[in-house]
Amino acid sequence: MRTRSALAAAAALAAATCLTPTTAAAAPRQPYAHAPAHACSPSVRIDGFSDALDKTTFQGAFVGNLSALAADEDGTVAALSDRSQLFSLDVRQKGRGTPSATPVRVVDLADEKGGPLDSEGLVVDRDGTRLVTSETEPSVRRYTEDGKLLGRLPVPGALRVAPRGRAVSNQTFEGLTLQPGGRTLIASMEQSLTGDGPDAAGRPLVRLQSWQRHGRQEFALGPQYAYPVDKGLGVSEIAAAGDGRLLVLERGFTAGAGNTVRLYLADPRRASDVTAVTNLPGGAGTRPVGKRLLADLGACPSLGATARQPQRNPLLDNIEGLVVTKRSGGVLRLLLVSDDNQSPAQITRLYALTVHLPRP
């Protein structure tokens, strides 16, 4: 979500946010084997961060407003700006150290009428095409590598922004991921639909929409799931963990206190399909997605980071993008990015994390 309406967004979030410890299950008790000084939790370690991209330009384009990351077929990392631009980054990291990224390409994106997108979610498909969400309608569009629009996927009417649907403007498709095998695509709503209530613990329920395909067919609408998000936070990104589970990034902001960013592991495989449930949480037999806290990133060591606005941990900023750069058994290497909203008070920052996944 862009915070170009910064004062309004901050006020709304400040009113809604209660940054007390989450009621979700505690992080798994799994000993961390590497450099306890860099551990954020028993499962997550921060390897390093970099501000080198902050307030830079590439071929006349501002390198910022980054809302999503995706691994590309050529080894680069695609980075999506919510101002309708798609960068390719040459990302390097020596061992478990500080990441570095150099832009090597940028293309412009547009809707069917040549207008701008509020582009938030990104997947590079197995044929190299780009799947990009926009919060405006919301939508999922497909583009070629050079930015040519190829088409768009169907979206359920209820997920459309009011008055066409029940979604709140600027709170729709924030995250997007493709499960291994390329058959299941999942988009995450940032906030609840109007009329959807909380779960029994008082946590708002947001919807995850899936699409499925077989062989060379295009994606068709698939099951929809209810995901319980912590009070005062919203879903800013999702990523496939590689075993059917999802990494979920929850993020919030409180004026004068800063950001809260939590990384969860979620499993939709035993959740109910809530496509036909008009108002969540639904009946007694409706099962939401189960989730498990991996780390509150505010608990990570700051590693000498500085912040340009009040933060409980100066390492934190408006983190919106997440990509798995390497999988080795149950160990994942992650790259995260913050969206600076082209604001002098925020930073475009890359974060490198190592995650030890608990067993299902």
Tab-separated table of C-alpha atoms in Angstrom:
chain	number	residue	atom	x	y	z
A	1	MET	CA	0.000	0.000	0.000
A	2	ARG	CA	1.341	3.415	-0.896
A	3	THR	CA	1.391	5.926	1.910
A	4	ARG	CA	1.218	8.910	-0.338
A	5	SER	CA	-1.837	9.832	1.758
A	6	ALA	CA	0.550	9.569	4.672
A	7	LEU	CA	-1.273	11.598	7.268
A	8	ALA	CA	-4.609	9.888	6.677
A	9	ALA	CA	-3.073	6.421	6.638
A	10	ALA	CA	-0.996	7.096	9.747
A	11	ALA	CA	-3.998	8.396	11.624
A	12	ALA	CA	-6.128	5.397	10.662
A	13	LEU	CA	-3.472	2.901	11.561
A	14	ALA	CA	-2.580	4.676	14.772
A	15	ALA	CA	-6.201	4.478	15.839
A	16	ALA	CA	-6.452	0.795	14.937
A	17	THR	CA	-3.046	-0.420	16.064
A	18	CYS	CA	-2.384	-1.928	19.442
A	19	LEU	CA	1.192	-3.121	19.363
A	20	THR	CA	0.958	-5.638	22.142
A	21	PRO	CA	2.413	-9.149	21.780
A	22	THR	CA	0.500	-11.252	19.284
A	23	THR	CA	-1.905	-13.915	20.461
A	24	ALA	CA	-0.632	-16.272	17.764
A	25	ALA	CA	1.474	-19.303	18.592
A	26	ALA	CA	4.998	-18.536	19.721
A	27	ALA	CA	7.958	-18.999	17.414
A	28	PRO	CA	9.057	-22.637	17.130
A	29	ARG	CA	11.556	-23.848	19.701
A	30	GLN	CA	14.213	-24.792	17.245
A	31	PRO	CA	17.816	-23.938	18.162
A	32	TYR	CA	19.510	-21.560	15.762
A	33	ALA	CA	22.895	-22.880	14.682
A	34	HIS	CA	24.606	-19.720	13.417
A	35	ALA	CA	25.848	-16.518	15.074
A	36	PRO	CA	23.373	-15.936	17.908
A	37	ALA	CA	24.245	-12.231	17.764
A	38	HIS	CA	22.365	-12.047	14.446
A	39	ALA	CA	19.364	-14.105	15.529
A	40	CYS	CA	15.901	-12.504	15.452
A	41	SER	CA	14.232	-15.617	16.880
A	42	PRO	CA	14.981	-19.337	17.188
A	43	SER	CA	14.122	-19.689	13.478
A	44	VAL	CA	15.253	-16.465	11.820
A	45	ARG	CA	18.615	-14.754	11.458
A	46	ILE	CA	19.316	-11.401	9.801
A	47	ASP	CA	22.422	-11.690	7.655
A	48	GLY	CA	22.738	-8.038	6.668
A	49	PHE	CA	21.081	-5.005	5.118
A	50	SER	CA	21.915	-2.382	2.508
A	51	ASP	CA	20.704	1.171	1.841
A	52	ALA	CA	22.727	1.537	-1.366
A	53	LEU	CA	19.615	1.814	-3.603
A	54	ASP	CA	18.024	4.551	-1.533
A	55	LYS	CA	17.182	7.764	-3.431
A	56	THR	CA	19.092	6.670	-6.551
A	57	THR	CA	18.084	6.758	-10.213
A	58	PHE	CA	18.643	4.399	-13.125
A	59	GLN	CA	18.187	5.475	-16.736
A	60	GLY	CA	16.163	8.424	-15.490
A	61	ALA	CA	13.869	6.281	-13.318
A	62	PHE	CA	13.667	6.727	-9.563
A	63	VAL	CA	14.784	3.501	-7.865
A	64	GLY	CA	12.265	3.398	-5.056
A	65	ASN	CA	8.602	2.841	-4.222
A	66	LEU	CA	9.490	-0.872	-4.345
A	67	SER	CA	6.595	-3.068	-3.310
A	68	ALA	CA	7.511	-6.578	-4.518
A	69	LEU	CA	10.428	-8.824	-5.473
A	70	ALA	CA	10.540	-11.968	-7.626
A	71	ALA	CA	13.284	-14.310	-8.784
A	72	ASP	CA	13.771	-14.060	-12.547
A	73	GLU	CA	14.777	-16.779	-14.987
A	74	ASP	CA	18.139	-15.144	-15.787
A	75	GLY	CA	19.310	-15.037	-12.173
A	76	THR	CA	18.385	-11.413	-11.553
A	77	VAL	CA	15.721	-10.253	-9.117
A	78	ALA	CA	12.718	-8.399	-10.528
A	79	ALA	CA	11.695	-5.441	-8.351
A	80	LEU	CA	8.293	-3.838	-8.808
A	81	SER	CA	7.663	-0.155	-8.164
A	82	ASP	CA	4.105	0.814	-7.288
A	83	ARG	CA	4.522	3.659	-9.792
A	84	SER	CA	4.188	1.322	-12.804
A	85	GLN	CA	7.853	0.431	-13.295
A	86	LEU	CA	9.622	-2.913	-13.185
A	87	PHE	CA	13.351	-3.066	-12.458
A	88	SER	CA	15.797	-5.939	-12.853
A	89	LEU	CA	18.404	-6.069	-10.091
A	90	ASP	CA	21.744	-7.854	-10.110
A	91	VAL	CA	21.815	-9.021	-6.491
A	92	ARG	CA	25.009	-10.221	-4.869
A	93	GLN	CA	25.659	-11.531	-1.370
A	94	LYS	CA	28.917	-12.939	-0.119
A	95	GLY	CA	28.107	-15.804	2.210
A	96	ARG	CA	25.833	-14.705	5.017
A	97	GLY	CA	26.665	-11.058	4.636
A	98	THR	CA	25.426	-7.731	3.393
A	99	PRO	CA	23.369	-7.902	0.183
A	100	SER	CA	24.111	-5.583	-2.714
A	101	ALA	CA	21.931	-4.802	-5.715
A	102	THR	CA	22.593	-2.991	-8.982
A	103	PRO	CA	19.800	-2.068	-11.418
A	104	VAL	CA	20.448	-3.444	-14.894
A	105	ARG	CA	17.088	-2.848	-16.582
A	106	VAL	CA	13.813	-0.960	-16.192
A	107	VAL	CA	10.558	-1.197	-18.158
A	108	ASP	CA	7.331	0.764	-17.860
A	109	LEU	CA	3.980	-0.908	-17.238
A	110	ALA	CA	0.507	0.378	-18.073
A	111	ASP	CA	-3.123	-0.733	-18.030
A	112	GLU	CA	-5.275	-1.393	-21.093
A	113	LYS	CA	-5.760	2.349	-21.691
A	114	GLY	CA	-2.095	3.224	-21.198
A	115	GLY	CA	-2.739	4.517	-17.685
A	116	PRO	CA	-0.696	3.921	-14.517
A	117	LEU	CA	-1.039	1.032	-12.071
A	118	ASP	CA	-0.888	0.879	-8.306
A	119	SER	CA	1.350	-2.155	-8.819
A	120	GLU	CA	1.950	-4.150	-5.635
A	121	GLY	CA	2.370	-7.908	-6.227
A	122	LEU	CA	4.726	-9.681	-8.631
A	123	VAL	CA	5.405	-13.182	-9.943
A	124	VAL	CA	7.733	-14.224	-12.764
A	125	ASP	CA	5.965	-17.160	-14.405
A	126	ARG	CA	7.774	-20.230	-15.699
A	127	ASP	CA	7.657	-18.871	-19.286
A	128	GLY	CA	9.240	-15.582	-18.199
A	129	THR	CA	6.080	-13.494	-18.345
A	130	ARG	CA	5.272	-11.213	-15.432
A	131	LEU	CA	2.099	-11.414	-13.372
A	132	VAL	CA	1.446	-8.063	-11.691
A	133	THR	CA	-1.300	-7.034	-9.305
A	134	SER	CA	-2.766	-3.565	-9.083
A	135	GLU	CA	-4.691	-2.389	-6.028
A	136	THR	CA	-6.862	-0.029	-8.054
A	137	GLU	CA	-9.581	-2.473	-9.199
A	138	PRO	CA	-7.951	-4.844	-8.028
A	139	SER	CA	-6.461	-6.828	-10.919
A	140	VAL	CA	-3.838	-9.373	-11.929
A	141	ARG	CA	-2.355	-8.613	-15.353
A	142	ARG	CA	0.154	-10.553	-17.416
A	143	TYR	CA	3.039	-8.767	-19.178
A	144	THR	CA	5.935	-9.773	-21.393
A	145	GLU	CA	9.479	-9.191	-20.198
A	146	ASP	CA	9.567	-5.883	-22.084
A	147	GLY	CA	6.297	-4.646	-20.564
A	148	LYS	CA	3.739	-5.524	-23.252
A	149	LEU	CA	0.309	-6.226	-21.769
A	150	LEU	CA	-0.941	-9.721	-22.621
A	151	GLY	CA	-4.173	-9.958	-20.635
A	152	ARG	CA	-5.647	-10.219	-17.166
A	153	LEU	CA	-7.012	-12.856	-14.836
A	154	PRO	CA	-10.612	-13.050	-13.566
A	155	VAL	CA	-11.294	-11.544	-10.122
A	156	PRO	CA	-14.347	-12.350	-7.950
A	157	GLY	CA	-16.843	-9.497	-7.764
A	158	ALA	CA	-16.769	-9.293	-3.960
A	159	LEU	CA	-13.036	-8.544	-4.006
A	160	ARG	CA	-13.468	-5.479	-6.190
A	161	VAL	CA	-13.244	-2.023	-4.702
A	162	ALA	CA	-16.567	-0.532	-3.586
A	163	PRO	CA	-19.080	0.256	-4.976
A	164	ARG	CA	-18.502	-2.597	-7.433
A	165	GLY	CA	-17.492	-4.920	-4.610
A	166	ARG	CA	-16.737	-4.930	-0.897
A	167	ALA	CA	-13.029	-4.154	-0.860
A	168	VAL	CA	-11.626	-0.964	0.635
A	169	SER	CA	-9.660	1.254	-1.756
A	170	ASN	CA	-5.881	0.802	-1.508
A	171	GLN	CA	-6.317	-2.327	0.657
A	172	THR	CA	-6.604	-5.084	-1.955
A	173	PHE	CA	-4.085	-7.333	-3.774
A	174	GLU	CA	-0.855	-6.502	-1.962
A	175	GLY	CA	0.880	-9.871	-2.248
A	176	LEU	CA	1.253	-12.504	-4.975
A	177	THR	CA	3.039	-15.843	-5.182
A	178	LEU	CA	3.212	-18.967	-7.346
A	179	GLN	CA	3.379	-22.356	-5.671
A	180	PRO	CA	6.043	-24.860	-6.830
A	181	GLY	CA	5.003	-26.591	-10.028
A	182	GLY	CA	3.446	-23.418	-11.374
A	183	ARG	CA	-0.171	-24.610	-11.101
A	184	THR	CA	-1.429	-22.509	-8.190
A	185	LEU	CA	-1.240	-18.722	-7.986
A	186	ILE	CA	-2.265	-16.948	-4.771
A	187	ALA	CA	-2.955	-13.253	-4.128
A	188	SER	CA	-3.416	-11.769	-0.656
A	189	MET	CA	-5.783	-8.977	0.245
A	190	GLU	CA	-4.168	-6.416	2.532
A	191	GLN	CA	-7.234	-5.784	4.706
A	192	SER	CA	-10.691	-7.277	5.309
A	193	LEU	CA	-13.700	-6.856	3.058
A	194	THR	CA	-16.524	-4.717	4.351
A	195	GLY	CA	-18.843	-7.081	6.232
A	196	ASP	CA	-16.156	-9.629	7.116
A	197	GLY	CA	-15.733	-9.937	10.856
A	198	PRO	CA	-12.852	-11.108	13.060
A	199	ASP	CA	-12.118	-14.610	14.285
A	200	ALA	CA	-12.822	-15.790	17.840
A	201	ALA	CA	-9.544	-14.196	19.016
A	202	GLY	CA	-10.557	-10.823	17.592
A	203	ARG	CA	-8.105	-10.949	14.694
A	204	PRO	CA	-9.342	-9.488	11.381
A	205	LEU	CA	-9.783	-12.038	8.598
A	206	VAL	CA	-8.413	-11.211	5.162
A	207	ARG	CA	-9.000	-13.265	2.039
A	208	LEU	CA	-6.420	-15.151	0.019
A	209	GLN	CA	-7.585	-15.747	-3.562
A	210	SER	CA	-6.129	-18.588	-5.603
A	211	TRP	CA	-6.128	-19.396	-9.306
A	212	GLN	CA	-5.333	-22.810	-10.754
A	213	ARG	CA	-4.313	-24.125	-14.140
A	214	HIS	CA	-3.502	-27.418	-15.813
A	215	GLY	CA	-0.921	-27.856	-18.544
A	216	ARG	CA	-0.914	-24.939	-20.955
A	217	GLN	CA	-4.268	-23.587	-19.837
A	218	GLU	CA	-4.626	-20.080	-18.441
A	219	PHE	CA	-5.325	-19.581	-14.745
A	220	ALA	CA	-8.946	-20.016	-13.632
A	221	LEU	CA	-10.409	-18.999	-10.289
A	222	GLY	CA	-9.641	-21.462	-7.514
A	223	PRO	CA	-10.387	-21.717	-3.792
A	224	GLN	CA	-10.421	-18.704	-1.500
A	225	TYR	CA	-9.143	-18.832	2.077
A	226	ALA	CA	-9.545	-16.784	5.257
A	227	TYR	CA	-6.303	-15.680	6.900
A	228	PRO	CA	-6.236	-14.193	10.449
A	229	VAL	CA	-4.005	-11.111	10.525
A	230	ASP	CA	-2.754	-9.581	13.770
A	231	LYS	CA	-4.728	-6.608	15.059
A	232	GLY	CA	-3.518	-3.323	13.606
A	233	LEU	CA	-1.463	-5.024	10.884
A	234	GLY	CA	-2.113	-5.872	7.249
A	235	VAL	CA	-0.708	-8.480	4.850
A	236	SER	CA	2.027	-6.794	2.817
A	237	GLU	CA	3.452	-9.840	0.999
A	238	ILE	CA	3.268	-13.604	0.648
A	239	ALA	CA	5.821	-16.066	-0.755
A	240	ALA	CA	5.780	-19.801	-1.367
A	241	ALA	CA	7.869	-21.637	1.215
A	242	GLY	CA	8.347	-24.505	-1.238
A	243	ASP	CA	6.394	-27.242	0.541
A	244	GLY	CA	2.828	-25.988	0.136
A	245	ARG	CA	3.103	-23.520	3.002
A	246	LEU	CA	3.349	-19.745	2.687
A	247	LEU	CA	5.585	-17.095	4.186
A	248	VAL	CA	3.382	-14.162	5.159
A	249	LEU	CA	4.680	-10.696	5.910
A	250	GLU	CA	2.412	-8.666	8.187
A	251	ARG	CA	3.097	-4.957	8.569
A	252	GLY	CA	1.674	-1.940	10.345
A	253	PHE	CA	2.614	1.628	11.244
A	254	THR	CA	1.978	3.794	14.301
A	255	ALA	CA	2.792	7.490	14.083
A	256	GLY	CA	5.544	8.368	16.536
A	257	ALA	CA	6.418	4.720	17.149
A	258	GLY	CA	7.185	3.372	13.681
A	259	ASN	CA	6.672	0.074	11.921
A	260	THR	CA	5.774	-3.369	13.142
A	261	VAL	CA	6.790	-6.202	10.804
A	262	ARG	CA	6.180	-9.877	11.561
A	263	LEU	CA	7.039	-12.933	9.493
A	264	TYR	CA	4.631	-15.856	9.714
A	265	LEU	CA	4.505	-19.350	8.282
A	266	ALA	CA	0.977	-20.193	7.113
A	267	ASP	CA	-0.546	-23.415	5.800
A	268	PRO	CA	-3.647	-23.111	3.571
A	269	ARG	CA	-3.837	-26.810	2.779
A	270	ARG	CA	-6.285	-27.662	5.581
A	271	ALA	CA	-8.244	-24.422	5.393
A	272	SER	CA	-11.813	-24.202	4.112
A	273	ASP	CA	-12.713	-22.746	0.744
A	274	VAL	CA	-14.615	-19.584	1.723
A	275	THR	CA	-15.555	-18.484	-1.795
A	276	ALA	CA	-19.255	-18.990	-1.015
A	277	VAL	CA	-19.044	-17.515	2.507
A	278	THR	CA	-20.549	-14.049	2.221
A	279	ASN	CA	-19.396	-12.848	5.631
A	280	LEU	CA	-16.438	-14.249	7.505
A	281	PRO	CA	-15.775	-15.984	9.829
A	282	GLY	CA	-18.562	-18.240	8.545
A	283	GLY	CA	-20.036	-21.203	10.372
A	284	ALA	CA	-18.513	-23.497	12.966
A	285	GLY	CA	-17.111	-25.778	10.269
A	286	THR	CA	-15.230	-23.003	8.469
A	287	ARG	CA	-11.501	-23.395	9.079
A	288	PRO	CA	-9.194	-20.411	8.542
A	289	VAL	CA	-5.568	-20.700	7.482
A	290	GLY	CA	-3.348	-21.758	10.357
A	291	LYS	CA	-0.275	-19.648	11.014
A	292	ARG	CA	2.862	-19.766	13.149
A	293	LEU	CA	5.089	-16.855	14.121
A	294	LEU	CA	8.640	-17.146	12.792
A	295	ALA	CA	9.904	-13.751	13.943
A	296	ASP	CA	8.904	-10.238	14.893
A	297	LEU	CA	11.541	-8.360	12.883
A	298	GLY	CA	11.589	-5.629	15.502
A	299	ALA	CA	13.435	-8.170	17.670
A	300	CYS	CA	16.296	-8.466	15.154
A	301	PRO	CA	19.605	-6.819	16.048
A	302	SER	CA	19.815	-3.390	14.407
A	303	LEU	CA	23.283	-4.075	12.925
A	304	GLY	CA	24.081	-0.364	13.117
A	305	ALA	CA	21.119	0.711	10.992
A	306	THR	CA	19.728	4.220	11.322
A	307	ALA	CA	16.175	5.452	10.786
A	308	ARG	CA	14.815	8.772	9.514
A	309	GLN	CA	11.672	8.671	11.616
A	310	PRO	CA	10.902	7.205	15.049
A	311	GLN	CA	11.239	3.413	15.071
A	312	ARG	CA	11.330	0.958	17.949
A	313	ASN	CA	14.170	-0.682	16.064
A	314	PRO	CA	16.041	1.574	13.581
A	315	LEU	CA	16.483	-1.447	11.295
A	316	LEU	CA	12.783	-1.354	10.429
A	317	ASP	CA	11.061	0.584	7.692
A	318	ASN	CA	8.010	0.065	5.475
A	319	ILE	CA	8.861	-3.510	4.412
A	320	GLU	CA	6.665	-4.650	1.505
A	321	GLY	CA	8.626	-7.064	-0.711
A	322	LEU	CA	9.847	-10.597	-0.040
A	323	VAL	CA	11.425	-13.243	-2.259
A	324	VAL	CA	12.991	-16.632	-1.552
A	325	THR	CA	16.390	-16.559	-3.250
A	326	LYS	CA	17.563	-20.038	-2.250
A	327	ARG	CA	16.105	-23.230	-0.786
A	328	SER	CA	18.163	-25.971	0.800
A	329	GLY	CA	16.092	-28.529	2.623
A	330	GLY	CA	14.234	-26.646	5.300
A	331	VAL	CA	16.549	-23.636	5.143
A	332	LEU	CA	15.502	-20.610	3.107
A	333	ARG	CA	17.461	-17.522	2.124
A	334	LEU	CA	15.226	-14.464	1.824
A	335	LEU	CA	15.585	-10.988	0.393
A	336	LEU	CA	13.232	-8.289	1.651
A	337	VAL	CA	12.797	-4.678	0.526
A	338	SER	CA	11.154	-1.615	2.033
A	339	ASP	CA	9.004	0.850	0.105
A	340	ASP	CA	10.265	4.403	0.707
A	341	ASN	CA	7.199	6.016	-0.915
A	342	GLN	CA	9.703	8.489	-2.406
A	343	SER	CA	9.668	10.161	1.016
A	344	PRO	CA	12.676	11.763	2.745
A	345	ALA	CA	11.495	10.155	6.004
A	346	GLN	CA	11.667	6.593	4.622
A	347	ILE	CA	14.394	4.376	3.165
A	348	THR	CA	14.680	1.884	0.316
A	349	ARG	CA	16.433	-0.858	2.261
A	350	LEU	CA	17.302	-4.445	1.338
A	351	TYR	CA	17.391	-7.117	4.038
A	352	ALA	CA	18.941	-10.587	3.813
A	353	LEU	CA	17.481	-13.235	6.131
A	354	THR	CA	18.027	-16.932	6.716
A	355	VAL	CA	14.999	-18.930	7.886
A	356	HIS	CA	14.968	-22.437	9.337
A	357	LEU	CA	11.472	-23.744	8.660
A	358	PRO	CA	9.830	-25.787	11.400
A	359	ARG	CA	8.484	-29.130	10.279
A	360	PRO	CA	4.809	-29.235	9.286
